[in-house]
Amino acid sequence: MSENSLTLNLIEVTGLTKKVTDSSGELTILNDIHFTVRSGATLALMGASGSGKSTLLGLLAGLDTPSSGQVLIDGIDLYALDEDGRAAIRKSTLGFVFQSFQLLPHLTAVENVMLPLELRADVQARHKAEHMLSRVGLSQRLNHYPKFMSGGEQQRVALARAFVTEPKLLLADEPTGSLDAATGEAVIDLMFGLNREQGSTLVLVTHDPVIAARCSRTLTIAAGRVVADTLHAGSN
């Protein structure tokens, strides 16, 4: 079957453009972006700071609205939905890992991981959260608050929270950007390992070519346009 088959593609982006206006006039952040991502693939988004890659990730998550173009996630047109509809897609389909962890400081590790399950009214929320924290090596830190955890531990909690719902699509925005090299490598190993286990689709923003090469494919963005689309043999 072809790359463009609807049965294979979890993500389809067509003519995606994002423009903003400030005191200096109109600025084009993304310009006529087109690509598809097959279900189960791993995709790295690379480019210099300001190239538009994080804006693109936000549009894939339905966290912003484009000036024009279309994003289909699992066959659903994100921007044909209102904000409540996009929030429902995020809740049912997406996991998100941020560079700055985005843990809720007043919740313990297990409570942070339980949160997306509780939003689904999952009666096994605590059991699933404890199991996932054990998977990321934090079974002894269930009741610790983020401020008492290292950066690496906080990012592992964030990974557990992202994977606990077994999302079809995981989006990660520079997930090692706040970590030292050794801790970052361990977090990346863990993220790819969990992703393989669950068979989810991963889209990862990174500046690191070594991390990008672990993905099955890299899109390089410059000045808001895709300038290279590279497949990696033997990735992950």
PDB file of C-alpha atoms in Angstrom:
ATOM      1  CA  MET A   1       0.000   0.000   0.000  1.00  0.00           C
ATOM      2  CA  SER A   2       1.172   3.541  -0.619  1.00  0.00           C
ATOM      3  CA  GLU A   3       2.549   6.009   1.933  1.00  0.00           C
ATOM      4  CA  ASN A   4      -0.531   8.132   1.338  1.00  0.00           C
ATOM      5  CA  SER A   5      -3.008   5.392   2.150  1.00  0.00           C
ATOM      6  CA  LEU A   6      -5.537   6.597   4.698  1.00  0.00           C
ATOM      7  CA  THR A   7      -5.371   3.206   6.395  1.00  0.00           C
ATOM      8  CA  LEU A   8      -1.676   3.690   7.180  1.00  0.00           C
ATOM      9  CA  ASN A   9      -1.398   7.368   8.051  1.00  0.00           C
ATOM     10  CA  LEU A  10      -2.019   8.531  11.593  1.00  0.00           C
ATOM     11  CA  ILE A  11      -1.057  12.117  10.685  1.00  0.00           C
ATOM     12  CA  GLU A  12      -1.786  13.986   7.460  1.00  0.00           C
ATOM     13  CA  VAL A  13      -0.724  17.615   7.110  1.00  0.00           C
ATOM     14  CA  THR A  14      -1.758  19.571   4.026  1.00  0.00           C
ATOM     15  CA  GLY A  15      -0.880  23.177   3.174  1.00  0.00           C
ATOM     16  CA  LEU A  16      -0.301  24.091   6.818  1.00  0.00           C
ATOM     17  CA  THR A  17       0.529  27.772   7.250  1.00  0.00           C
ATOM     18  CA  LYS A  18       0.820  29.891  10.381  1.00  0.00           C
ATOM     19  CA  LYS A  19       1.140  33.677  10.271  1.00  0.00           C
ATOM     20  CA  VAL A  20       1.166  36.193  13.123  1.00  0.00           C
ATOM     21  CA  THR A  21       1.082  39.962  13.147  1.00  0.00           C
ATOM     22  CA  ASP A  22       3.126  42.173  15.443  1.00  0.00           C
ATOM     23  CA  SER A  23       4.292  45.778  15.468  1.00  0.00           C
ATOM     24  CA  SER A  24       6.678  45.109  12.575  1.00  0.00           C
ATOM     25  CA  GLY A  25       3.979  43.593  10.364  1.00  0.00           C
ATOM     26  CA  GLU A  26       3.044  40.050   9.335  1.00  0.00           C
ATOM     27  CA  LEU A  27       5.412  37.187  10.120  1.00  0.00           C
ATOM     28  CA  THR A  28       5.102  33.755   8.499  1.00  0.00           C
ATOM     29  CA  ILE A  29       6.125  31.070  10.995  1.00  0.00           C
ATOM     30  CA  LEU A  30       5.092  28.051   8.893  1.00  0.00           C
ATOM     31  CA  ASN A  31       4.649  28.173   5.141  1.00  0.00           C
ATOM     32  CA  ASP A  32       2.674  25.548   3.177  1.00  0.00           C
ATOM     33  CA  ILE A  33       3.782  22.434   5.085  1.00  0.00           C
ATOM     34  CA  HIS A  34       2.814  19.033   3.654  1.00  0.00           C
ATOM     35  CA  PHE A  35       3.649  15.583   5.065  1.00  0.00           C
ATOM     36  CA  THR A  36       2.161  12.331   6.330  1.00  0.00           C
ATOM     37  CA  VAL A  37       3.254  10.055   9.178  1.00  0.00           C
ATOM     38  CA  ARG A  38       2.420   6.379   9.161  1.00  0.00           C
ATOM     39  CA  SER A  39       0.963   4.738  12.235  1.00  0.00           C
ATOM     40  CA  GLY A  40       3.745   3.382  14.456  1.00  0.00           C
ATOM     41  CA  ALA A  41       6.467   5.545  12.880  1.00  0.00           C
ATOM     42  CA  THR A  42       8.931   7.729  14.764  1.00  0.00           C
ATOM     43  CA  LEU A  43       9.526  11.202  13.334  1.00  0.00           C
ATOM     44  CA  ALA A  44      12.075  13.817  14.406  1.00  0.00           C
ATOM     45  CA  LEU A  45      11.491  17.499  13.696  1.00  0.00           C
ATOM     46  CA  MET A  46      14.790  19.377  13.434  1.00  0.00           C
ATOM     47  CA  GLY A  47      15.766  22.953  12.680  1.00  0.00           C
ATOM     48  CA  ALA A  48      17.385  26.013  14.183  1.00  0.00           C
ATOM     49  CA  SER A  49      15.665  27.968  16.935  1.00  0.00           C
ATOM     50  CA  GLY A  50      12.847  29.976  15.401  1.00  0.00           C
ATOM     51  CA  SER A  51      12.470  27.645  12.417  1.00  0.00           C
ATOM     52  CA  GLY A  52       8.884  26.788  13.344  1.00  0.00           C
ATOM     53  CA  LYS A  53       9.249  23.216  14.573  1.00  0.00           C
ATOM     54  CA  SER A  54       7.697  23.774  18.022  1.00  0.00           C
ATOM     55  CA  THR A  55       4.861  25.737  16.417  1.00  0.00           C
ATOM     56  CA  LEU A  56       4.292  22.757  14.128  1.00  0.00           C
ATOM     57  CA  LEU A  57       4.208  20.380  17.100  1.00  0.00           C
ATOM     58  CA  GLY A  58       1.645  22.601  18.815  1.00  0.00           C
ATOM     59  CA  LEU A  59      -0.527  22.568  15.700  1.00  0.00           C
ATOM     60  CA  LEU A  60      -0.337  18.757  15.567  1.00  0.00           C
ATOM     61  CA  ALA A  61      -1.641  18.749  19.140  1.00  0.00           C
ATOM     62  CA  GLY A  62      -4.437  21.210  18.407  1.00  0.00           C
ATOM     63  CA  LEU A  63      -2.954  23.658  20.910  1.00  0.00           C
ATOM     64  CA  ASP A  64      -2.941  26.518  18.396  1.00  0.00           C
ATOM     65  CA  THR A  65      -4.875  27.295  15.226  1.00  0.00           C
ATOM     66  CA  PRO A  66      -3.320  27.602  11.739  1.00  0.00           C
ATOM     67  CA  SER A  67      -3.831  30.494   9.365  1.00  0.00           C
ATOM     68  CA  SER A  68      -4.644  27.945   6.658  1.00  0.00           C
ATOM     69  CA  GLY A  69      -4.235  24.278   5.899  1.00  0.00           C
ATOM     70  CA  GLN A  70      -5.391  21.018   7.392  1.00  0.00           C
ATOM     71  CA  VAL A  71      -4.230  18.574  10.070  1.00  0.00           C
ATOM     72  CA  LEU A  72      -5.839  15.133  10.195  1.00  0.00           C
ATOM     73  CA  ILE A  73      -5.158  12.960  13.234  1.00  0.00           C
ATOM     74  CA  ASP A  74      -6.371   9.396  12.786  1.00  0.00           C
ATOM     75  CA  GLY A  75      -8.612  10.637   9.979  1.00  0.00           C
ATOM     76  CA  ILE A  76     -10.171  13.469  12.011  1.00  0.00           C
ATOM     77  CA  ASP A  77      -9.757  17.058  10.821  1.00  0.00           C
ATOM     78  CA  LEU A  78      -8.530  18.848  13.966  1.00  0.00           C
ATOM     79  CA  TYR A  79      -9.417  22.327  12.767  1.00  0.00           C
ATOM     80  CA  ALA A  80     -12.914  21.400  11.673  1.00  0.00           C
ATOM     81  CA  LEU A  81     -13.524  20.949  15.418  1.00  0.00           C
ATOM     82  CA  ASP A  82     -14.066  23.605  18.061  1.00  0.00           C
ATOM     83  CA  GLU A  83     -11.719  23.820  21.063  1.00  0.00           C
ATOM     84  CA  ASP A  84     -13.823  21.346  23.057  1.00  0.00           C
ATOM     85  CA  GLY A  85     -13.608  18.893  20.170  1.00  0.00           C
ATOM     86  CA  ARG A  86      -9.836  19.287  19.917  1.00  0.00           C
ATOM     87  CA  ALA A  87      -9.536  18.818  23.682  1.00  0.00           C
ATOM     88  CA  ALA A  88     -11.482  15.575  23.353  1.00  0.00           C
ATOM     89  CA  ILE A  89      -9.023  14.351  20.694  1.00  0.00           C
ATOM     90  CA  ARG A  90      -6.090  15.260  22.932  1.00  0.00           C
ATOM     91  CA  LYS A  91      -7.666  13.341  25.801  1.00  0.00           C
ATOM     92  CA  SER A  92      -8.414  10.227  23.732  1.00  0.00           C
ATOM     93  CA  THR A  93      -5.463  10.076  21.335  1.00  0.00           C
ATOM     94  CA  LEU A  94      -2.467  12.180  22.419  1.00  0.00           C
ATOM     95  CA  GLY A  95       0.301  12.087  24.973  1.00  0.00           C
ATOM     96  CA  PHE A  96       2.612  15.101  25.343  1.00  0.00           C
ATOM     97  CA  VAL A  97       6.081  15.408  26.889  1.00  0.00           C
ATOM     98  CA  PHE A  98       7.419  18.921  27.482  1.00  0.00           C
ATOM     99  CA  GLN A  99      10.986  20.137  27.934  1.00  0.00           C
ATOM    100  CA  SER A 100       9.995  21.792  31.216  1.00  0.00           C
ATOM    101  CA  PHE A 101       8.131  18.683  32.494  1.00  0.00           C
ATOM    102  CA  GLN A 102       4.847  20.580  33.201  1.00  0.00           C
ATOM    103  CA  LEU A 103       4.095  18.600  36.350  1.00  0.00           C
ATOM    104  CA  LEU A 104       1.533  20.041  38.752  1.00  0.00           C
ATOM    105  CA  PRO A 105       3.550  21.038  41.845  1.00  0.00           C
ATOM    106  CA  HIS A 106       0.751  20.426  44.339  1.00  0.00           C
ATOM    107  CA  LEU A 107       0.323  16.804  43.196  1.00  0.00           C
ATOM    108  CA  THR A 108       2.570  13.867  44.055  1.00  0.00           C
ATOM    109  CA  ALA A 109       4.215  11.774  41.351  1.00  0.00           C
ATOM    110  CA  VAL A 110       1.440   9.200  41.363  1.00  0.00           C
ATOM    111  CA  GLU A 111      -1.253  11.894  41.396  1.00  0.00           C
ATOM    112  CA  ASN A 112       0.355  13.613  38.381  1.00  0.00           C
ATOM    113  CA  VAL A 113       0.334  10.326  36.463  1.00  0.00           C
ATOM    114  CA  MET A 114      -3.228   9.509  37.571  1.00  0.00           C
ATOM    115  CA  LEU A 115      -4.573  12.827  36.287  1.00  0.00           C
ATOM    116  CA  PRO A 116      -5.151  11.959  32.582  1.00  0.00           C
ATOM    117  CA  LEU A 117      -6.747   8.674  33.647  1.00  0.00           C
ATOM    118  CA  GLU A 118      -9.029  10.437  36.114  1.00  0.00           C
ATOM    119  CA  LEU A 119     -10.112  12.794  33.338  1.00  0.00           C
ATOM    120  CA  ARG A 120     -11.300   9.651  31.557  1.00  0.00           C
ATOM    121  CA  ALA A 121     -13.055   8.424  34.718  1.00  0.00           C
ATOM    122  CA  ASP A 122     -10.806   5.343  34.728  1.00  0.00           C
ATOM    123  CA  VAL A 123     -11.571   3.406  37.916  1.00  0.00           C
ATOM    124  CA  GLN A 124      -8.108   1.781  37.750  1.00  0.00           C
ATOM    125  CA  ALA A 125      -6.299   5.123  37.613  1.00  0.00           C
ATOM    126  CA  ARG A 126      -4.160   4.597  40.699  1.00  0.00           C
ATOM    127  CA  HIS A 127      -3.222   1.021  39.845  1.00  0.00           C
ATOM    128  CA  LYS A 128      -2.215   1.971  36.290  1.00  0.00           C
ATOM    129  CA  ALA A 129      -0.283   5.037  37.492  1.00  0.00           C
ATOM    130  CA  GLU A 130       1.654   3.024  40.077  1.00  0.00           C
ATOM    131  CA  HIS A 131       2.466   0.370  37.469  1.00  0.00           C
ATOM    132  CA  MET A 132       3.723   2.948  34.964  1.00  0.00           C
ATOM    133  CA  LEU A 133       5.860   4.699  37.579  1.00  0.00           C
ATOM    134  CA  SER A 134       7.352   1.317  38.399  1.00  0.00           C
ATOM    135  CA  ARG A 135       8.124   0.863  34.681  1.00  0.00           C
ATOM    136  CA  VAL A 136      10.131   4.107  34.691  1.00  0.00           C
ATOM    137  CA  GLY A 137      11.977   3.143  37.870  1.00  0.00           C
ATOM    138  CA  LEU A 138      10.133   5.364  40.338  1.00  0.00           C
ATOM    139  CA  SER A 139       8.207   2.873  42.459  1.00  0.00           C
ATOM    140  CA  GLN A 140       9.904   4.314  45.557  1.00  0.00           C
ATOM    141  CA  ARG A 141       8.937   7.904  44.674  1.00  0.00           C
ATOM    142  CA  LEU A 142       5.166   7.592  44.272  1.00  0.00           C
ATOM    143  CA  ASN A 143       4.297  10.058  47.010  1.00  0.00           C
ATOM    144  CA  HIS A 144       7.037  12.613  46.397  1.00  0.00           C
ATOM    145  CA  TYR A 145       6.193  16.083  45.126  1.00  0.00           C
ATOM    146  CA  PRO A 146       8.033  17.434  42.057  1.00  0.00           C
ATOM    147  CA  LYS A 147      10.092  19.920  44.089  1.00  0.00           C
ATOM    148  CA  PHE A 148      11.715  17.015  45.937  1.00  0.00           C
ATOM    149  CA  MET A 149      12.685  15.207  42.714  1.00  0.00           C
ATOM    150  CA  SER A 150      15.628  15.687  40.356  1.00  0.00           C
ATOM    151  CA  GLY A 151      15.121  16.887  36.791  1.00  0.00           C
ATOM    152  CA  GLY A 152      15.591  13.372  35.462  1.00  0.00           C
ATOM    153  CA  GLU A 153      13.056  11.993  37.918  1.00  0.00           C
ATOM    154  CA  GLN A 154      10.564  14.689  37.000  1.00  0.00           C
ATOM    155  CA  GLN A 155      10.961  13.901  33.299  1.00  0.00           C
ATOM    156  CA  ARG A 156      10.400  10.210  34.015  1.00  0.00           C
ATOM    157  CA  VAL A 157       7.177  11.147  35.821  1.00  0.00           C
ATOM    158  CA  ALA A 158       6.231  13.183  32.744  1.00  0.00           C
ATOM    159  CA  LEU A 159       6.957  10.151  30.523  1.00  0.00           C
ATOM    160  CA  ALA A 160       4.830   7.947  32.769  1.00  0.00           C
ATOM    161  CA  ARG A 161       1.989  10.465  32.570  1.00  0.00           C
ATOM    162  CA  ALA A 162       2.257  10.608  28.772  1.00  0.00           C
ATOM    163  CA  PHE A 163       2.342   6.832  28.274  1.00  0.00           C
ATOM    164  CA  VAL A 164      -0.123   5.741  30.967  1.00  0.00           C
ATOM    165  CA  THR A 165      -3.123   6.261  28.674  1.00  0.00           C
ATOM    166  CA  GLU A 166      -1.427   4.255  25.877  1.00  0.00           C
ATOM    167  CA  PRO A 167      -1.907   7.081  23.368  1.00  0.00           C
ATOM    168  CA  LYS A 168      -1.892   6.470  19.622  1.00  0.00           C
ATOM    169  CA  LEU A 169       0.298   9.551  19.210  1.00  0.00           C
ATOM    170  CA  LEU A 170       3.053  10.840  21.485  1.00  0.00           C
ATOM    171  CA  LEU A 171       4.382  14.365  20.932  1.00  0.00           C
ATOM    172  CA  ALA A 172       7.643  15.352  22.643  1.00  0.00           C
ATOM    173  CA  ASP A 173       9.098  18.873  22.615  1.00  0.00           C
ATOM    174  CA  GLU A 174      12.842  18.789  23.396  1.00  0.00           C
ATOM    175  CA  PRO A 175      12.285  16.247  26.206  1.00  0.00           C
ATOM    176  CA  THR A 176      15.984  16.251  27.211  1.00  0.00           C
ATOM    177  CA  GLY A 177      16.562  19.996  26.839  1.00  0.00           C
ATOM    178  CA  SER A 178      16.565  20.605  30.603  1.00  0.00           C
ATOM    179  CA  LEU A 179      18.702  17.568  31.481  1.00  0.00           C
ATOM    180  CA  ASP A 180      22.408  16.787  31.592  1.00  0.00           C
ATOM    181  CA  ALA A 181      23.773  14.498  28.869  1.00  0.00           C
ATOM    182  CA  ALA A 182      23.800  11.238  30.830  1.00  0.00           C
ATOM    183  CA  THR A 183      20.331  11.758  32.309  1.00  0.00           C
ATOM    184  CA  GLY A 184      19.000  12.872  28.935  1.00  0.00           C
ATOM    185  CA  GLU A 185      20.308   9.728  27.252  1.00  0.00           C
ATOM    186  CA  ALA A 186      18.638   7.545  29.884  1.00  0.00           C
ATOM    187  CA  VAL A 187      15.333   9.387  29.415  1.00  0.00           C
ATOM    188  CA  ILE A 188      15.524   9.002  25.622  1.00  0.00           C
ATOM    189  CA  ASP A 189      16.267   5.269  25.961  1.00  0.00           C
ATOM    190  CA  LEU A 190      13.238   4.954  28.212  1.00  0.00           C
ATOM    191  CA  MET A 191      11.000   6.951  25.880  1.00  0.00           C
ATOM    192  CA  PHE A 192      11.896   4.887  22.800  1.00  0.00           C
ATOM    193  CA  GLY A 193      11.553   1.661  24.800  1.00  0.00           C
ATOM    194  CA  LEU A 194       8.059   2.534  26.018  1.00  0.00           C
ATOM    195  CA  ASN A 195       7.117   3.707  22.541  1.00  0.00           C
ATOM    196  CA  ARG A 196       8.152   0.365  21.025  1.00  0.00           C
ATOM    197  CA  GLU A 197       6.236  -1.558  23.681  1.00  0.00           C
ATOM    198  CA  GLN A 198       3.020   0.352  23.079  1.00  0.00           C
ATOM    199  CA  GLY A 199       3.370   0.640  19.300  1.00  0.00           C
ATOM    200  CA  SER A 200       2.467   4.314  19.360  1.00  0.00           C
ATOM    201  CA  THR A 201       3.493   6.964  16.831  1.00  0.00           C
ATOM    202  CA  LEU A 202       6.165   9.382  18.080  1.00  0.00           C
ATOM    203  CA  VAL A 203       6.841  12.913  16.841  1.00  0.00           C
ATOM    204  CA  LEU A 204       9.853  14.445  18.563  1.00  0.00           C
ATOM    205  CA  VAL A 205      11.306  17.960  18.367  1.00  0.00           C
ATOM    206  CA  THR A 206      15.064  17.894  18.932  1.00  0.00           C
ATOM    207  CA  HIS A 207      18.263  19.781  18.158  1.00  0.00           C
ATOM    208  CA  ASP A 208      20.330  16.602  18.599  1.00  0.00           C
ATOM    209  CA  PRO A 209      21.148  14.702  15.364  1.00  0.00           C
ATOM    210  CA  VAL A 210      21.990  11.576  17.370  1.00  0.00           C
ATOM    211  CA  ILE A 211      18.484  11.513  18.853  1.00  0.00           C
ATOM    212  CA  ALA A 212      16.962  12.325  15.460  1.00  0.00           C
ATOM    213  CA  ALA A 213      18.830   9.395  13.880  1.00  0.00           C
ATOM    214  CA  ARG A 214      17.103   7.029  16.303  1.00  0.00           C
ATOM    215  CA  CYS A 215      13.794   7.952  14.668  1.00  0.00           C
ATOM    216  CA  SER A 216      12.679   6.273  11.472  1.00  0.00           C
ATOM    217  CA  ARG A 217      12.541   9.642   9.730  1.00  0.00           C
ATOM    218  CA  THR A 218      13.593  13.290  10.126  1.00  0.00           C
ATOM    219  CA  LEU A 219      11.915  16.401   8.753  1.00  0.00           C
ATOM    220  CA  THR A 220      14.247  19.405   8.729  1.00  0.00           C
ATOM    221  CA  ILE A 221      12.551  22.796   8.877  1.00  0.00           C
ATOM    222  CA  ALA A 222      14.111  26.131   7.963  1.00  0.00           C
ATOM    223  CA  ALA A 223      12.332  29.480   7.802  1.00  0.00           C
ATOM    224  CA  GLY A 224       8.985  27.766   8.191  1.00  0.00           C
ATOM    225  CA  ARG A 225       9.415  25.288   5.326  1.00  0.00           C
ATOM    226  CA  VAL A 226      10.353  21.607   5.133  1.00  0.00           C
ATOM    227  CA  VAL A 227      13.776  21.605   3.444  1.00  0.00           C
ATOM    228  CA  ALA A 228      14.693  17.926   3.913  1.00  0.00           C
ATOM    229  CA  ASP A 229      12.862  14.648   4.519  1.00  0.00           C
ATOM    230  CA  THR A 230      15.296  11.910   5.532  1.00  0.00           C
ATOM    231  CA  LEU A 231      14.635   8.217   6.171  1.00  0.00           C
ATOM    232  CA  HIS A 232      16.910   6.408   8.653  1.00  0.00           C
ATOM    233  CA  ALA A 233      17.809   2.746   8.222  1.00  0.00           C
ATOM    234  CA  GLY A 234      18.128   0.670  11.384  1.00  0.00           C
ATOM    235  CA  SER A 235      16.653   3.410  13.562  1.00  0.00           C
ATOM    236  CA  ASN A 236      15.493   3.172  17.163  1.00  0.00           C
TER     237      ASN A 236
END
